Amino acid sequence: MSKESADPTIALVTGANQGIGYEVAKRLSSEYPNFHVFMAGRRQDAVEKAAAELQSAGLNVEPLVMDITSDDSIASAVEKVQAKFGHLDVLINNAGILSGKPEDSIRQRLTTVYNTNVFGSIAATEAFMPLLHNSSKTRRVVFVSSRLGSLAVRTDSEIGYPPIELLEYGSSKAALNHAAMTFAARFRNDNSWKVNVCCPGHCATNMSGYTGIDEASIGSIQAVRLATLDSNGVTASFSDRHGPAPW
């Protein structure tokens, strides 16, 4: 648990208007009142409504319009955080989609999913790097992924083959895992950076058609743990709330 300074810890959660992202923002701001949490989302009405719900409960959150599939939108969000605080301490890359339109070609569906799940998260992380570098605290970058992106889970019958294929989604999460570890390797010799991947589990969210085993609030647990690590915390890891997850 990280409580490094009386200064607010500035965090940003993508895809925070609903589901796991919303619950991550809620858990962070309720359990860590010293956090100021930007709730980022592509739709202004949705993200403002979500932030207002938490603000009405006295939580320190702020809406931020950001579409991670748009470089201009990302740049605008960076400018707003820069203007208000001049730095960022925590980035949680949560935004993701399950699939494209069924009537689209496989190439089109892959492009749609990868634009958000992979390209968008990478682009947002790179764009916020200067503000993360400006942090005087432990910088924490969390990528919300899935065991469906695990090559071990996909290939090892003892671990258990996934019951569904989800080619676009699973392969995008495998790519995201690799990207996350590339960022982690960039800072392997700097203990002030913690870059990790987590799986929230099969949660009842809009993405899953509300068919998940766990509530979305349960899915937020590990992301918040990783977002509040101190300088002695783990880096370059893949985990869920139960412990290490297979790559």
PDB file of C-alpha atoms in Angstrom:
ATOM      1  CA  MET A   1       0.000   0.000   0.000  1.00  0.00           C
ATOM      2  CA  SER A   2       1.460   3.314  -1.072  1.00  0.00           C
ATOM      3  CA  LYS A   3       0.942   6.501   0.928  1.00  0.00           C
ATOM      4  CA  GLU A   4       4.091   8.313  -0.068  1.00  0.00           C
ATOM      5  CA  SER A   5       3.247  11.958   0.453  1.00  0.00           C
ATOM      6  CA  ALA A   6       0.640  14.430   1.596  1.00  0.00           C
ATOM      7  CA  ASP A   7       0.514  15.578  -2.009  1.00  0.00           C
ATOM      8  CA  PRO A   8      -2.310  13.996  -3.984  1.00  0.00           C
ATOM      9  CA  THR A   9      -1.456  10.990  -6.091  1.00  0.00           C
ATOM     10  CA  ILE A  10      -2.706  11.651  -9.611  1.00  0.00           C
ATOM     11  CA  ALA A  11      -4.194   8.620 -11.327  1.00  0.00           C
ATOM     12  CA  LEU A  12      -5.924   8.097 -14.644  1.00  0.00           C
ATOM     13  CA  VAL A  13      -8.184   5.168 -15.505  1.00  0.00           C
ATOM     14  CA  THR A  14      -9.232   4.589 -19.110  1.00  0.00           C
ATOM     15  CA  GLY A  15     -12.639   3.147 -19.896  1.00  0.00           C
ATOM     16  CA  ALA A  16     -13.827   4.385 -16.512  1.00  0.00           C
ATOM     17  CA  ASN A  17     -17.433   5.249 -17.283  1.00  0.00           C
ATOM     18  CA  GLN A  18     -18.673   1.707 -16.614  1.00  0.00           C
ATOM     19  CA  GLY A  19     -17.742  -1.823 -15.634  1.00  0.00           C
ATOM     20  CA  ILE A  20     -14.345  -2.635 -14.220  1.00  0.00           C
ATOM     21  CA  GLY A  21     -12.904   0.790 -15.015  1.00  0.00           C
ATOM     22  CA  TYR A  22     -15.648   2.482 -13.030  1.00  0.00           C
ATOM     23  CA  GLU A  23     -15.079   0.122 -10.116  1.00  0.00           C
ATOM     24  CA  VAL A  24     -11.321   0.714 -10.232  1.00  0.00           C
ATOM     25  CA  ALA A  25     -11.885   4.470 -10.026  1.00  0.00           C
ATOM     26  CA  LYS A  26     -14.389   3.967  -7.208  1.00  0.00           C
ATOM     27  CA  ARG A  27     -12.132   1.651  -5.203  1.00  0.00           C
ATOM     28  CA  LEU A  28      -9.056   3.837  -5.657  1.00  0.00           C
ATOM     29  CA  SER A  29     -10.796   7.038  -4.641  1.00  0.00           C
ATOM     30  CA  SER A  30     -12.663   5.481  -1.705  1.00  0.00           C
ATOM     31  CA  GLU A  31      -9.828   3.430  -0.214  1.00  0.00           C
ATOM     32  CA  TYR A  32      -7.146   6.023  -0.979  1.00  0.00           C
ATOM     33  CA  PRO A  33      -8.605   9.489  -0.344  1.00  0.00           C
ATOM     34  CA  ASN A  34      -5.226  11.002  -1.184  1.00  0.00           C
ATOM     35  CA  PHE A  35      -5.758   9.945  -4.810  1.00  0.00           C
ATOM     36  CA  HIS A  36      -7.177  12.287  -7.422  1.00  0.00           C
ATOM     37  CA  VAL A  37      -8.608  10.016 -10.099  1.00  0.00           C
ATOM     38  CA  PHE A  38      -9.256  11.042 -13.677  1.00  0.00           C
ATOM     39  CA  MET A  39     -12.078   8.916 -15.059  1.00  0.00           C
ATOM     40  CA  ALA A  40     -11.381   8.794 -18.785  1.00  0.00           C
ATOM     41  CA  GLY A  41     -13.832   7.721 -21.455  1.00  0.00           C
ATOM     42  CA  ARG A  42     -14.637   8.505 -25.049  1.00  0.00           C
ATOM     43  CA  ARG A  43     -18.222   9.727 -24.508  1.00  0.00           C
ATOM     44  CA  GLN A  44     -18.502  12.992 -22.635  1.00  0.00           C
ATOM     45  CA  ASP A  45     -22.032  12.362 -21.369  1.00  0.00           C
ATOM     46  CA  ALA A  46     -21.192   8.897 -20.060  1.00  0.00           C
ATOM     47  CA  VAL A  47     -17.963   9.811 -18.314  1.00  0.00           C
ATOM     48  CA  GLU A  48     -19.451  12.945 -16.761  1.00  0.00           C
ATOM     49  CA  LYS A  49     -22.408  10.954 -15.432  1.00  0.00           C
ATOM     50  CA  ALA A  50     -20.118   8.279 -13.982  1.00  0.00           C
ATOM     51  CA  ALA A  51     -17.879  10.856 -12.325  1.00  0.00           C
ATOM     52  CA  ALA A  52     -20.873  12.738 -10.921  1.00  0.00           C
ATOM     53  CA  GLU A  53     -22.098   9.561  -9.227  1.00  0.00           C
ATOM     54  CA  LEU A  54     -18.813   9.153  -7.380  1.00  0.00           C
ATOM     55  CA  GLN A  55     -18.439  12.864  -6.680  1.00  0.00           C
ATOM     56  CA  SER A  56     -21.873  12.825  -5.025  1.00  0.00           C
ATOM     57  CA  ALA A  57     -20.456  10.245  -2.617  1.00  0.00           C
ATOM     58  CA  GLY A  58     -17.627  12.622  -1.771  1.00  0.00           C
ATOM     59  CA  LEU A  59     -14.966  10.858  -3.831  1.00  0.00           C
ATOM     60  CA  ASN A  60     -12.116  12.751  -5.452  1.00  0.00           C
ATOM     61  CA  VAL A  61     -12.664  11.963  -9.118  1.00  0.00           C
ATOM     62  CA  GLU A  62     -12.797  14.030 -12.281  1.00  0.00           C
ATOM     63  CA  PRO A  63     -14.200  13.236 -15.739  1.00  0.00           C
ATOM     64  CA  LEU A  64     -11.834  13.323 -18.682  1.00  0.00           C
ATOM     65  CA  VAL A  65     -12.915  12.837 -22.273  1.00  0.00           C
ATOM     66  CA  MET A  66     -10.411  10.631 -24.080  1.00  0.00           C
ATOM     67  CA  ASP A  67     -10.909   8.272 -26.995  1.00  0.00           C
ATOM     68  CA  ILE A  68      -7.813   6.091 -27.068  1.00  0.00           C
ATOM     69  CA  THR A  69      -8.374   5.280 -30.751  1.00  0.00           C
ATOM     70  CA  SER A  70      -7.784   8.973 -31.561  1.00  0.00           C
ATOM     71  CA  ASP A  71      -4.327  10.529 -31.260  1.00  0.00           C
ATOM     72  CA  ASP A  72      -5.893  14.001 -31.159  1.00  0.00           C
ATOM     73  CA  SER A  73      -8.187  12.995 -28.306  1.00  0.00           C
ATOM     74  CA  ILE A  74      -5.283  11.483 -26.371  1.00  0.00           C
ATOM     75  CA  ALA A  75      -3.204  14.631 -26.915  1.00  0.00           C
ATOM     76  CA  SER A  76      -6.054  16.806 -25.656  1.00  0.00           C
ATOM     77  CA  ALA A  77      -6.362  14.683 -22.510  1.00  0.00           C
ATOM     78  CA  VAL A  78      -2.618  14.889 -21.883  1.00  0.00           C
ATOM     79  CA  GLU A  79      -2.802  18.676 -22.188  1.00  0.00           C
ATOM     80  CA  LYS A  80      -5.598  18.847 -19.611  1.00  0.00           C
ATOM     81  CA  VAL A  81      -3.721  16.741 -17.064  1.00  0.00           C
ATOM     82  CA  GLN A  82      -0.542  18.709 -17.755  1.00  0.00           C
ATOM     83  CA  ALA A  83      -2.309  22.031 -17.260  1.00  0.00           C
ATOM     84  CA  LYS A  84      -3.897  21.015 -13.967  1.00  0.00           C
ATOM     85  CA  PHE A  85      -1.164  18.984 -12.273  1.00  0.00           C
ATOM     86  CA  GLY A  86       1.936  18.885 -14.460  1.00  0.00           C
ATOM     87  CA  HIS A  87       2.468  15.192 -13.818  1.00  0.00           C
ATOM     88  CA  LEU A  88       0.811  11.786 -13.583  1.00  0.00           C
ATOM     89  CA  ASP A  89       1.628   9.130 -10.983  1.00  0.00           C
ATOM     90  CA  VAL A  90      -0.591   6.219 -11.997  1.00  0.00           C
ATOM     91  CA  LEU A  91      -1.948   5.107 -15.375  1.00  0.00           C
ATOM     92  CA  ILE A  92      -4.424   2.230 -15.555  1.00  0.00           C
ATOM     93  CA  ASN A  93      -5.023   1.051 -19.105  1.00  0.00           C
ATOM     94  CA  ASN A  94      -8.432  -0.531 -18.705  1.00  0.00           C
ATOM     95  CA  ALA A  95     -10.346   0.430 -21.858  1.00  0.00           C
ATOM     96  CA  GLY A  96     -11.120  -2.537 -24.062  1.00  0.00           C
ATOM     97  CA  ILE A  97     -13.698  -4.098 -26.344  1.00  0.00           C
ATOM     98  CA  LEU A  98     -14.662  -7.699 -26.969  1.00  0.00           C
ATOM     99  CA  SER A  99     -15.256  -7.855 -30.712  1.00  0.00           C
ATOM    100  CA  GLY A 100     -16.157  -6.008 -33.869  1.00  0.00           C
ATOM    101  CA  LYS A 101     -19.401  -6.279 -35.807  1.00  0.00           C
ATOM    102  CA  PRO A 102     -20.350  -9.883 -36.663  1.00  0.00           C
ATOM    103  CA  GLU A 103     -21.030  -8.921 -40.264  1.00  0.00           C
ATOM    104  CA  ASP A 104     -17.531  -7.494 -40.726  1.00  0.00           C
ATOM    105  CA  SER A 105     -14.670  -9.482 -42.216  1.00  0.00           C
ATOM    106  CA  ILE A 106     -12.138 -11.042 -39.879  1.00  0.00           C
ATOM    107  CA  ARG A 107      -9.624  -8.371 -40.903  1.00  0.00           C
ATOM    108  CA  GLN A 108     -12.100  -5.636 -40.044  1.00  0.00           C
ATOM    109  CA  ARG A 109     -12.976  -7.234 -36.697  1.00  0.00           C
ATOM    110  CA  LEU A 110      -9.312  -7.643 -35.789  1.00  0.00           C
ATOM    111  CA  THR A 111      -8.605  -4.035 -36.732  1.00  0.00           C
ATOM    112  CA  THR A 112     -11.500  -2.787 -34.609  1.00  0.00           C
ATOM    113  CA  VAL A 113     -10.450  -4.760 -31.543  1.00  0.00           C
ATOM    114  CA  TYR A 114      -6.729  -4.091 -31.871  1.00  0.00           C
ATOM    115  CA  ASN A 115      -7.308  -0.347 -32.345  1.00  0.00           C
ATOM    116  CA  THR A 116      -8.657  -0.164 -28.809  1.00  0.00           C
ATOM    117  CA  ASN A 117      -7.144  -3.082 -26.924  1.00  0.00           C
ATOM    118  CA  VAL A 118      -3.604  -2.803 -28.263  1.00  0.00           C
ATOM    119  CA  PHE A 119      -2.871   0.296 -30.334  1.00  0.00           C
ATOM    120  CA  GLY A 120      -4.954   2.591 -28.130  1.00  0.00           C
ATOM    121  CA  SER A 121      -3.414   1.430 -24.862  1.00  0.00           C
ATOM    122  CA  ILE A 122       0.105   1.665 -26.280  1.00  0.00           C
ATOM    123  CA  ALA A 123      -0.554   5.123 -27.739  1.00  0.00           C
ATOM    124  CA  ALA A 124      -2.028   6.402 -24.476  1.00  0.00           C
ATOM    125  CA  THR A 125       0.882   5.027 -22.463  1.00  0.00           C
ATOM    126  CA  GLU A 126       3.457   6.622 -24.739  1.00  0.00           C
ATOM    127  CA  ALA A 127       1.573   9.928 -24.738  1.00  0.00           C
ATOM    128  CA  PHE A 128       1.461  10.091 -20.945  1.00  0.00           C
ATOM    129  CA  MET A 129       5.106   9.063 -20.521  1.00  0.00           C
ATOM    130  CA  PRO A 130       6.373  12.650 -20.143  1.00  0.00           C
ATOM    131  CA  LEU A 131       3.864  13.289 -17.348  1.00  0.00           C
ATOM    132  CA  LEU A 132       4.755   9.999 -15.678  1.00  0.00           C
ATOM    133  CA  HIS A 133       8.426  10.973 -15.872  1.00  0.00           C
ATOM    134  CA  ASN A 134       7.485  14.216 -14.095  1.00  0.00           C
ATOM    135  CA  SER A 135       6.174  12.269 -11.096  1.00  0.00           C
ATOM    136  CA  SER A 136       8.187  12.424  -7.886  1.00  0.00           C
ATOM    137  CA  LYS A 137       6.546   9.213  -6.643  1.00  0.00           C
ATOM    138  CA  THR A 138       6.653   5.596  -7.705  1.00  0.00           C
ATOM    139  CA  ARG A 139       5.237   5.532 -11.222  1.00  0.00           C
ATOM    140  CA  ARG A 140       2.701   2.764 -11.644  1.00  0.00           C
ATOM    141  CA  VAL A 141       1.383   1.623 -15.012  1.00  0.00           C
ATOM    142  CA  VAL A 142      -1.240  -1.120 -15.000  1.00  0.00           C
ATOM    143  CA  PHE A 143      -2.537  -2.959 -18.060  1.00  0.00           C
ATOM    144  CA  VAL A 144      -5.884  -4.694 -17.565  1.00  0.00           C
ATOM    145  CA  SER A 145      -5.635  -7.847 -19.656  1.00  0.00           C
ATOM    146  CA  SER A 146      -7.143 -11.332 -19.520  1.00  0.00           C
ATOM    147  CA  ARG A 147      -6.237 -14.974 -19.073  1.00  0.00           C
ATOM    148  CA  LEU A 148      -7.783 -15.382 -22.526  1.00  0.00           C
ATOM    149  CA  GLY A 149      -4.576 -13.783 -23.791  1.00  0.00           C
ATOM    150  CA  SER A 150      -2.413 -16.371 -22.039  1.00  0.00           C
ATOM    151  CA  LEU A 151      -0.534 -18.735 -24.353  1.00  0.00           C
ATOM    152  CA  ALA A 152      -0.155 -21.166 -21.458  1.00  0.00           C
ATOM    153  CA  VAL A 153      -3.885 -21.260 -20.850  1.00  0.00           C
ATOM    154  CA  ARG A 154      -4.562 -21.634 -24.560  1.00  0.00           C
ATOM    155  CA  THR A 155      -2.142 -24.548 -25.031  1.00  0.00           C
ATOM    156  CA  ASP A 156      -1.949 -26.443 -21.732  1.00  0.00           C
ATOM    157  CA  SER A 157      -4.814 -28.828 -21.038  1.00  0.00           C
ATOM    158  CA  GLU A 158      -3.749 -29.129 -17.398  1.00  0.00           C
ATOM    159  CA  ILE A 159      -4.339 -25.421 -16.886  1.00  0.00           C
ATOM    160  CA  GLY A 160      -7.560 -25.667 -18.830  1.00  0.00           C
ATOM    161  CA  TYR A 161      -8.345 -24.650 -22.365  1.00  0.00           C
ATOM    162  CA  PRO A 162     -10.660 -21.623 -22.520  1.00  0.00           C
ATOM    163  CA  PRO A 163     -14.203 -22.768 -23.309  1.00  0.00           C
ATOM    164  CA  ILE A 164     -14.574 -20.036 -25.930  1.00  0.00           C
ATOM    165  CA  GLU A 165     -12.307 -19.004 -28.775  1.00  0.00           C
ATOM    166  CA  LEU A 166     -12.658 -15.209 -29.046  1.00  0.00           C
ATOM    167  CA  LEU A 167      -9.821 -14.963 -31.562  1.00  0.00           C
ATOM    168  CA  GLU A 168      -9.844 -11.186 -31.847  1.00  0.00           C
ATOM    169  CA  TYR A 169     -10.064 -10.509 -28.126  1.00  0.00           C
ATOM    170  CA  GLY A 170      -7.683 -13.214 -26.925  1.00  0.00           C
ATOM    171  CA  SER A 171      -4.969 -12.433 -29.445  1.00  0.00           C
ATOM    172  CA  SER A 172      -5.275  -8.716 -28.690  1.00  0.00           C
ATOM    173  CA  LYS A 173      -4.699  -9.378 -25.002  1.00  0.00           C
ATOM    174  CA  ALA A 174      -1.669 -11.539 -25.802  1.00  0.00           C
ATOM    175  CA  ALA A 175      -0.300  -8.612 -27.806  1.00  0.00           C
ATOM    176  CA  LEU A 176      -1.115  -6.228 -24.958  1.00  0.00           C
ATOM    177  CA  ASN A 177       0.771  -8.453 -22.514  1.00  0.00           C
ATOM    178  CA  HIS A 178       3.850  -8.298 -24.734  1.00  0.00           C
ATOM    179  CA  ALA A 179       3.569  -4.527 -25.055  1.00  0.00           C
ATOM    180  CA  ALA A 180       3.273  -4.167 -21.290  1.00  0.00           C
ATOM    181  CA  MET A 181       6.411  -6.216 -20.733  1.00  0.00           C
ATOM    182  CA  THR A 182       8.217  -4.106 -23.306  1.00  0.00           C
ATOM    183  CA  PHE A 183       7.387  -1.030 -21.232  1.00  0.00           C
ATOM    184  CA  ALA A 184       8.448  -2.883 -18.079  1.00  0.00           C
ATOM    185  CA  ALA A 185      11.783  -3.780 -19.671  1.00  0.00           C
ATOM    186  CA  ARG A 186      12.342  -0.136 -20.534  1.00  0.00           C
ATOM    187  CA  PHE A 187      12.520   0.605 -16.803  1.00  0.00           C
ATOM    188  CA  ARG A 188      14.004  -2.658 -15.549  1.00  0.00           C
ATOM    189  CA  ASN A 189      16.857  -0.841 -13.813  1.00  0.00           C
ATOM    190  CA  ASP A 190      14.715   1.894 -12.284  1.00  0.00           C
ATOM    191  CA  ASN A 191      12.954   0.909  -9.074  1.00  0.00           C
ATOM    192  CA  SER A 192      10.674   3.933  -9.268  1.00  0.00           C
ATOM    193  CA  TRP A 193       8.699   2.359 -12.131  1.00  0.00           C
ATOM    194  CA  LYS A 194       6.220  -0.488 -11.672  1.00  0.00           C
ATOM    195  CA  VAL A 195       4.655  -1.814 -14.874  1.00  0.00           C
ATOM    196  CA  ASN A 196       2.323  -4.765 -14.447  1.00  0.00           C
ATOM    197  CA  VAL A 197      -0.512  -6.698 -16.062  1.00  0.00           C
ATOM    198  CA  CYS A 198      -3.604  -8.023 -14.338  1.00  0.00           C
ATOM    199  CA  CYS A 199      -6.605 -10.165 -15.160  1.00  0.00           C
ATOM    200  CA  PRO A 200      -9.827  -9.008 -13.486  1.00  0.00           C
ATOM    201  CA  GLY A 201     -11.526 -12.366 -13.946  1.00  0.00           C
ATOM    202  CA  HIS A 202     -14.828 -13.198 -15.603  1.00  0.00           C
ATOM    203  CA  CYS A 203     -16.969 -10.353 -14.335  1.00  0.00           C
ATOM    204  CA  ALA A 204     -20.572  -9.363 -14.926  1.00  0.00           C
ATOM    205  CA  THR A 205     -20.099  -6.277 -17.081  1.00  0.00           C
ATOM    206  CA  ASN A 206     -21.550  -4.880 -20.273  1.00  0.00           C
ATOM    207  CA  MET A 207     -18.686  -6.522 -22.183  1.00  0.00           C
ATOM    208  CA  SER A 208     -19.657  -9.987 -20.955  1.00  0.00           C
ATOM    209  CA  GLY A 209     -23.365  -9.388 -21.361  1.00  0.00           C
ATOM    210  CA  TYR A 210     -23.549  -9.434 -17.557  1.00  0.00           C
ATOM    211  CA  THR A 211     -22.940 -13.182 -17.568  1.00  0.00           C
ATOM    212  CA  GLY A 212     -19.733 -13.129 -15.539  1.00  0.00           C
ATOM    213  CA  ILE A 213     -19.112 -15.083 -12.365  1.00  0.00           C
ATOM    214  CA  ASP A 214     -17.977 -12.107 -10.277  1.00  0.00           C
ATOM    215  CA  GLU A 215     -19.283  -8.604  -9.780  1.00  0.00           C
ATOM    216  CA  ALA A 216     -17.288  -5.854 -11.475  1.00  0.00           C
ATOM    217  CA  SER A 217     -16.199  -4.590  -8.071  1.00  0.00           C
ATOM    218  CA  ILE A 218     -14.330  -7.861  -7.513  1.00  0.00           C
ATOM    219  CA  GLY A 219     -12.607  -7.387 -10.857  1.00  0.00           C
ATOM    220  CA  SER A 220     -11.142  -4.106  -9.655  1.00  0.00           C
ATOM    221  CA  ILE A 221      -9.215  -5.600  -6.739  1.00  0.00           C
ATOM    222  CA  GLN A 222      -5.949  -6.544  -8.422  1.00  0.00           C
ATOM    223  CA  ALA A 223      -5.735  -3.444 -10.589  1.00  0.00           C
ATOM    224  CA  VAL A 224      -5.976  -1.302  -7.466  1.00  0.00           C
ATOM    225  CA  ARG A 225      -3.352  -3.397  -5.681  1.00  0.00           C
ATOM    226  CA  LEU A 226      -0.941  -2.840  -8.558  1.00  0.00           C
ATOM    227  CA  ALA A 227      -1.851   0.835  -8.811  1.00  0.00           C
ATOM    228  CA  THR A 228      -0.850   1.409  -5.190  1.00  0.00           C
ATOM    229  CA  LEU A 229       2.493  -0.396  -5.080  1.00  0.00           C
ATOM    230  CA  ASP A 230       5.450   1.335  -3.497  1.00  0.00           C
ATOM    231  CA  SER A 231       9.073   1.231  -4.632  1.00  0.00           C
ATOM    232  CA  ASN A 232       9.493  -2.268  -3.189  1.00  0.00           C
ATOM    233  CA  GLY A 233       6.586  -3.643  -5.181  1.00  0.00           C
ATOM    234  CA  VAL A 234       6.610  -6.132  -8.008  1.00  0.00           C
ATOM    235  CA  THR A 235       7.107  -5.162 -11.640  1.00  0.00           C
ATOM    236  CA  ALA A 236       6.869  -7.042 -14.951  1.00  0.00           C
ATOM    237  CA  SER A 237       4.232  -9.371 -13.513  1.00  0.00           C
ATOM    238  CA  PHE A 238       0.944 -10.913 -14.680  1.00  0.00           C
ATOM    239  CA  SER A 239      -1.526 -11.654 -11.909  1.00  0.00           C
ATOM    240  CA  ASP A 240      -5.103 -11.827 -10.759  1.00  0.00           C
ATOM    241  CA  ARG A 241      -6.476 -11.315  -7.270  1.00  0.00           C
ATOM    242  CA  HIS A 242      -5.474 -14.874  -6.318  1.00  0.00           C
ATOM    243  CA  GLY A 243      -1.815 -14.483  -7.297  1.00  0.00           C
ATOM    244  CA  PRO A 244       0.440 -14.959 -10.343  1.00  0.00           C
ATOM    245  CA  ALA A 245      -1.285 -15.782 -13.635  1.00  0.00           C
ATOM    246  CA  PRO A 246       0.261 -17.923 -16.400  1.00  0.00           C
ATOM    247  CA  TRP A 247       1.686 -16.145 -19.412  1.00  0.00           C
TER     248      TRP A 247
END
